[in-house]
Amino acid sequence: MSEESKRREALIYHAKPTPGKIKVVPTKKYASQRDLSLAYSPGVAAPCIEIEKDKDAAYKYTAKGNLVAVISNGTAVLGLGNIGPEASKPVMEGKGLLFKIFADIDVFDIEVDTENVEEFIQTVKMIAPTFGGINLEDIKAPEAFEIEKRLKEELDIPVMHDDQHGTAIISSAALLNAVELAEKKLSDVKIVISGAGAAAISCSRLYQACGAKRENMVMLDSKGVIRDDRESLTPEKAEFATDRKIDTLDEAMKDADVFIGLSMADIVTPDMLLVMAKNPIVFAMANPNPEIKYDIAVATRKDIIMATGRSDHPNQVNNVLGFPFIFRGALDVRATKINEAMKMAAVRALARLAKEPVPEQVNIAYGETRLTFGKNYIIPKPFDPRLIAEVPPAVAKAAIESGVAKHPITDWEKYEDTLRERLGSDNKLVRLLLNRAKLNPKRVVFAEADQLDVLKAAQIVHEEGIAIPILLGRKETIKILMAEIEFDADILIIDPKEEEENDRKNKYAKVYWEQRKRRGVTYYSAQRLMRERNYFAAMMVNEGDADALISGYSRNYPTVVKPMLELIGMANGVSKVATTNLMMTKRGPLFLSDTSINIDPDAKSLAKITQMTSNVIKMFGLKPVLAMVSYSNFGSSEHEKASKIREAVSILHRRHPDMDVDGELQTDFALNDEMLRERFPFSKLVGKKVNALIFPNLDSANITYKLLKELNEADSIGPIMMGMRKPVHILQLGASVDEIVNMSAIAVIDAQHKEKWEL
């Protein structure tokens, strides 16, 4: 994709269907006149009076306690510099989005039109009563230091300039672990810091708090080494001025143990690495391009321990590991500030988490057999689901112990459970799936590539590295559409009806005929069928010319399923195929089975569908907890529709005693653990979060998934085919571009999984 196309895509993303990236959503009922009278006049007067008596009551009666302001004047935006408050708004909205998806914190972004320090401070102070915390963002140094210092002193809510402290906290955690792996002491190591902005100063201060010595640090700015004999140093630079008589980065790197890069790309050379001490630690954190390329660095020094700001290399120093969870902990105890003890608690929690066994979900997402503490894993991964239950409690405890918490937590187990529930409001699993597919992309046939939405999805899949697309359809149409959407890539395009494909068609026809000649298929009819895309695509996968296929966008489901069953068939040991839909709900991922194929399965079939669903859930790195749902609860009805569920559960309990499955259950009991515990404490599902519902028939499953999708705006991935011999996935008629992209990732992961088992 050209730079102009990327620019246009970014503009469209921000403009449509609704301008911007965040919105305000009511949290209370508002359907009736009674609701409105409580929400506004006259009912609203009651909480107003209570808050007038006690300002802290605002935390009880308003959203203040979960609301953070992301505030900037746009003077130091990303790599764009001083672009002004209006131009900074997309970045501030983006920061708000990250707060929400990682820690369930609501955000108002505030852009302040002043570069005057005093005006900025007074503006923030005047609006502070609205918020539970203030996140300062993209404010240039040295003004940023004064602004944060004053606001922390003059406000009684948490204030943090993330540009300063975010990188400091994450890199400090990484540094603690790196020094340990290098078998050195932090108090002894010689540290070179390239960069002298807000982040570099904050990092250096926090490294000292962790145990590093100031006399062992050398800091550089654009003019070279910051020496104590240089004139006109800012107070912050003077704090880290060295008395060593050196001027250049080359000189500073000699015998250094640690290099911290917060400056610009490609300023470190291999020769500089070669003169560093044994087991050098290099954190090249300039973005998007580090101070030295990762591949060059690890090739130059085999003993190096390296981190960057990039996601495509080990040890990404990513601020999203810090700020959402630090504010979460601070808000939850109503901290009056974010102090050094709280920042240090976050550092220690992150460093400690990297040493603990990694959940299989994270291993799968990053394509690792087993992530373990070592030189390529010194800090947790951003998608690690444990972060929200580890970092906020550490920060909250530090706030309590340091005396800045106004609402101490007493039941820590309950608090951690609450934090895990917040994780369910996010669609992290989609990002995990896409990330995992990119690690080992497979060849995916798009059988309807002359449909615009299918082609758009194939373009995204190609450009994002999710899969290697093969396009089936009318060649001229595909080429015209590719030009229209600027899909300029060397992609295999095949039209099964063209004569130039005769050799391949004849080859496929012969294989198909040999398989089915005793079932009424003639060689002529086999040749004719190979002109049909779905038959041709299925044979491509069968014969190893592709790894997976996607179809169904423009045809009804049964029409597409038929050739897949005929040509590809079921996996060994499978008597019936089925489908499951992955719904991304507010409570987390929820699998629904069977949504597309089996109209009225018997008990044995239901047991098999449940087992296959369990295997799919495991494929995504999740622990299956399955409820077999009905209109009845545990024998409350003797009707055959309910009794077949009981029989299926009995089969599963007998054959798979370790499987977390139970039923028959009404859906509300399956999803509400409190109700289940109270009425049916004997259930195997008590105390567990159900992530799969197995329905008694196609009617109930299909209706439920479409209701969730349309009424609750729950994203759906599926139907995911279960039980096929090869990776075949069939879209719902008229699927969206995003749905096709997600299904492509599923197809790739399915192919990865089947390849692993074949090996």
PDB file of C-alpha atoms in Angstrom, residues 512-607:
ATOM      1  CA  TYR A 512     -11.863 -36.144  -7.478  1.00  0.00           C
ATOM      2  CA  TRP A 513     -13.115 -38.708 -10.003  1.00  0.00           C
ATOM      3  CA  GLU A 514     -10.847 -41.424  -8.581  1.00  0.00           C
ATOM      4  CA  GLN A 515     -12.283 -40.725  -5.123  1.00  0.00           C
ATOM      5  CA  ARG A 516     -15.936 -40.751  -6.156  1.00  0.00           C
ATOM      6  CA  LYS A 517     -16.219 -42.752  -9.423  1.00  0.00           C
ATOM      7  CA  ARG A 518     -18.099 -45.520  -7.615  1.00  0.00           C
ATOM      8  CA  ARG A 519     -20.574 -42.986  -6.267  1.00  0.00           C
ATOM      9  CA  GLY A 520     -22.008 -41.837  -9.583  1.00  0.00           C
ATOM     10  CA  VAL A 521     -19.380 -39.230 -10.499  1.00  0.00           C
ATOM     11  CA  THR A 522     -18.117 -39.366 -14.098  1.00  0.00           C
ATOM     12  CA  TYR A 523     -14.824 -37.873 -15.224  1.00  0.00           C
ATOM     13  CA  TYR A 524     -16.768 -35.375 -17.338  1.00  0.00           C
ATOM     14  CA  SER A 525     -18.894 -34.257 -14.373  1.00  0.00           C
ATOM     15  CA  ALA A 526     -15.718 -33.971 -12.266  1.00  0.00           C
ATOM     16  CA  GLN A 527     -14.184 -31.690 -14.920  1.00  0.00           C
ATOM     17  CA  ARG A 528     -17.343 -29.573 -14.957  1.00  0.00           C
ATOM     18  CA  LEU A 529     -17.348 -29.253 -11.160  1.00  0.00           C
ATOM     19  CA  MET A 530     -13.747 -28.034 -11.161  1.00  0.00           C
ATOM     20  CA  ARG A 531     -14.982 -24.918 -12.979  1.00  0.00           C
ATOM     21  CA  GLU A 532     -16.890 -24.080  -9.789  1.00  0.00           C
ATOM     22  CA  ARG A 533     -14.861 -22.007  -7.345  1.00  0.00           C
ATOM     23  CA  ASN A 534     -15.748 -23.852  -4.176  1.00  0.00           C
ATOM     24  CA  TYR A 535     -14.862 -27.241  -5.671  1.00  0.00           C
ATOM     25  CA  PHE A 536     -11.667 -25.809  -7.157  1.00  0.00           C
ATOM     26  CA  ALA A 537     -10.724 -24.101  -3.866  1.00  0.00           C
ATOM     27  CA  ALA A 538     -11.394 -27.270  -1.881  1.00  0.00           C
ATOM     28  CA  MET A 539      -9.153 -29.274  -4.214  1.00  0.00           C
ATOM     29  CA  MET A 540      -6.392 -26.662  -3.867  1.00  0.00           C
ATOM     30  CA  VAL A 541      -6.422 -27.263  -0.117  1.00  0.00           C
ATOM     31  CA  ASN A 542      -6.773 -31.034  -0.566  1.00  0.00           C
ATOM     32  CA  GLU A 543      -3.779 -31.206  -2.879  1.00  0.00           C
ATOM     33  CA  GLY A 544      -1.538 -28.953  -0.790  1.00  0.00           C
ATOM     34  CA  ASP A 545      -1.625 -25.994  -3.206  1.00  0.00           C
ATOM     35  CA  ALA A 546      -3.144 -23.913  -0.406  1.00  0.00           C
ATOM     36  CA  ASP A 547      -3.336 -24.291   3.366  1.00  0.00           C
ATOM     37  CA  ALA A 548      -6.891 -23.069   4.047  1.00  0.00           C
ATOM     38  CA  LEU A 549      -9.911 -21.556   2.351  1.00  0.00           C
ATOM     39  CA  ILE A 550     -12.526 -18.901   2.999  1.00  0.00           C
ATOM     40  CA  SER A 551     -15.886 -18.879   1.196  1.00  0.00           C
ATOM     41  CA  GLY A 552     -19.582 -18.204   1.699  1.00  0.00           C
ATOM     42  CA  TYR A 553     -19.780 -14.418   1.342  1.00  0.00           C
ATOM     43  CA  SER A 554     -22.213 -14.471  -1.592  1.00  0.00           C
ATOM     44  CA  ARG A 555     -23.904 -17.881  -1.258  1.00  0.00           C
ATOM     45  CA  ASN A 556     -26.067 -19.530   1.353  1.00  0.00           C
ATOM     46  CA  TYR A 557     -24.387 -21.782   3.886  1.00  0.00           C
ATOM     47  CA  PRO A 558     -25.659 -25.230   2.782  1.00  0.00           C
ATOM     48  CA  THR A 559     -24.570 -24.580  -0.823  1.00  0.00           C
ATOM     49  CA  VAL A 560     -20.995 -23.950   0.282  1.00  0.00           C
ATOM     50  CA  VAL A 561     -20.837 -26.699   2.914  1.00  0.00           C
ATOM     51  CA  LYS A 562     -21.801 -29.444   0.441  1.00  0.00           C
ATOM     52  CA  PRO A 563     -18.625 -29.406  -1.723  1.00  0.00           C
ATOM     53  CA  MET A 564     -16.451 -29.085   1.361  1.00  0.00           C
ATOM     54  CA  LEU A 565     -17.903 -32.248   2.871  1.00  0.00           C
ATOM     55  CA  GLU A 566     -17.676 -34.072  -0.455  1.00  0.00           C
ATOM     56  CA  LEU A 567     -14.092 -33.132  -1.293  1.00  0.00           C
ATOM     57  CA  ILE A 568     -12.353 -32.528   2.016  1.00  0.00           C
ATOM     58  CA  GLY A 569     -14.382 -34.567   4.441  1.00  0.00           C
ATOM     59  CA  MET A 570     -14.241 -34.975   8.176  1.00  0.00           C
ATOM     60  CA  ALA A 571     -11.251 -35.487  10.419  1.00  0.00           C
ATOM     61  CA  ASN A 572     -10.466 -38.947  11.772  1.00  0.00           C
ATOM     62  CA  GLY A 573     -12.861 -39.983  14.523  1.00  0.00           C
ATOM     63  CA  VAL A 574     -15.459 -37.335  13.606  1.00  0.00           C
ATOM     64  CA  SER A 575     -18.940 -38.479  12.599  1.00  0.00           C
ATOM     65  CA  LYS A 576     -20.511 -35.018  12.270  1.00  0.00           C
ATOM     66  CA  VAL A 577     -19.087 -31.581  11.638  1.00  0.00           C
ATOM     67  CA  ALA A 578     -20.388 -28.598  13.572  1.00  0.00           C
ATOM     68  CA  THR A 579     -19.754 -24.890  14.013  1.00  0.00           C
ATOM     69  CA  THR A 580     -19.139 -22.520  16.868  1.00  0.00           C
ATOM     70  CA  ASN A 581     -19.328 -18.732  16.930  1.00  0.00           C
ATOM     71  CA  LEU A 582     -16.961 -16.723  19.083  1.00  0.00           C
ATOM     72  CA  MET A 583     -18.859 -13.729  20.468  1.00  0.00           C
ATOM     73  CA  MET A 584     -16.837 -10.869  21.948  1.00  0.00           C
ATOM     74  CA  THR A 585     -19.157  -9.820  24.772  1.00  0.00           C
ATOM     75  CA  LYS A 586     -18.802  -7.357  27.636  1.00  0.00           C
ATOM     76  CA  ARG A 587     -18.140 -10.265  29.985  1.00  0.00           C
ATOM     77  CA  GLY A 588     -15.405 -11.659  27.742  1.00  0.00           C
ATOM     78  CA  PRO A 589     -15.204 -14.211  24.911  1.00  0.00           C
ATOM     79  CA  LEU A 590     -18.205 -16.553  24.676  1.00  0.00           C
ATOM     80  CA  PHE A 591     -18.406 -19.527  22.284  1.00  0.00           C
ATOM     81  CA  LEU A 592     -21.849 -20.603  21.039  1.00  0.00           C
ATOM     82  CA  SER A 593     -22.363 -24.053  19.431  1.00  0.00           C
ATOM     83  CA  ASP A 594     -23.767 -25.272  17.028  1.00  0.00           C
ATOM     84  CA  THR A 595     -24.832 -22.177  15.117  1.00  0.00           C
ATOM     85  CA  SER A 596     -24.958 -23.352  11.492  1.00  0.00           C
ATOM     86  CA  ILE A 597     -25.123 -27.078  10.703  1.00  0.00           C
ATOM     87  CA  ASN A 598     -26.871 -29.600  12.989  1.00  0.00           C
ATOM     88  CA  ILE A 599     -30.598 -28.906  13.104  1.00  0.00           C
ATOM     89  CA  ASP A 600     -31.618 -31.209  15.967  1.00  0.00           C
ATOM     90  CA  PRO A 601     -28.625 -33.225  17.210  1.00  0.00           C
ATOM     91  CA  ASP A 602     -29.169 -36.237  19.463  1.00  0.00           C
ATOM     92  CA  ALA A 603     -27.408 -36.715  22.804  1.00  0.00           C
ATOM     93  CA  LYS A 604     -24.325 -38.411  21.348  1.00  0.00           C
ATOM     94  CA  SER A 605     -23.957 -35.679  18.731  1.00  0.00           C
ATOM     95  CA  LEU A 606     -24.324 -32.979  21.391  1.00  0.00           C
ATOM     96  CA  ALA A 607     -21.586 -34.631  23.433  1.00  0.00           C
TER      97      ALA A 607
END
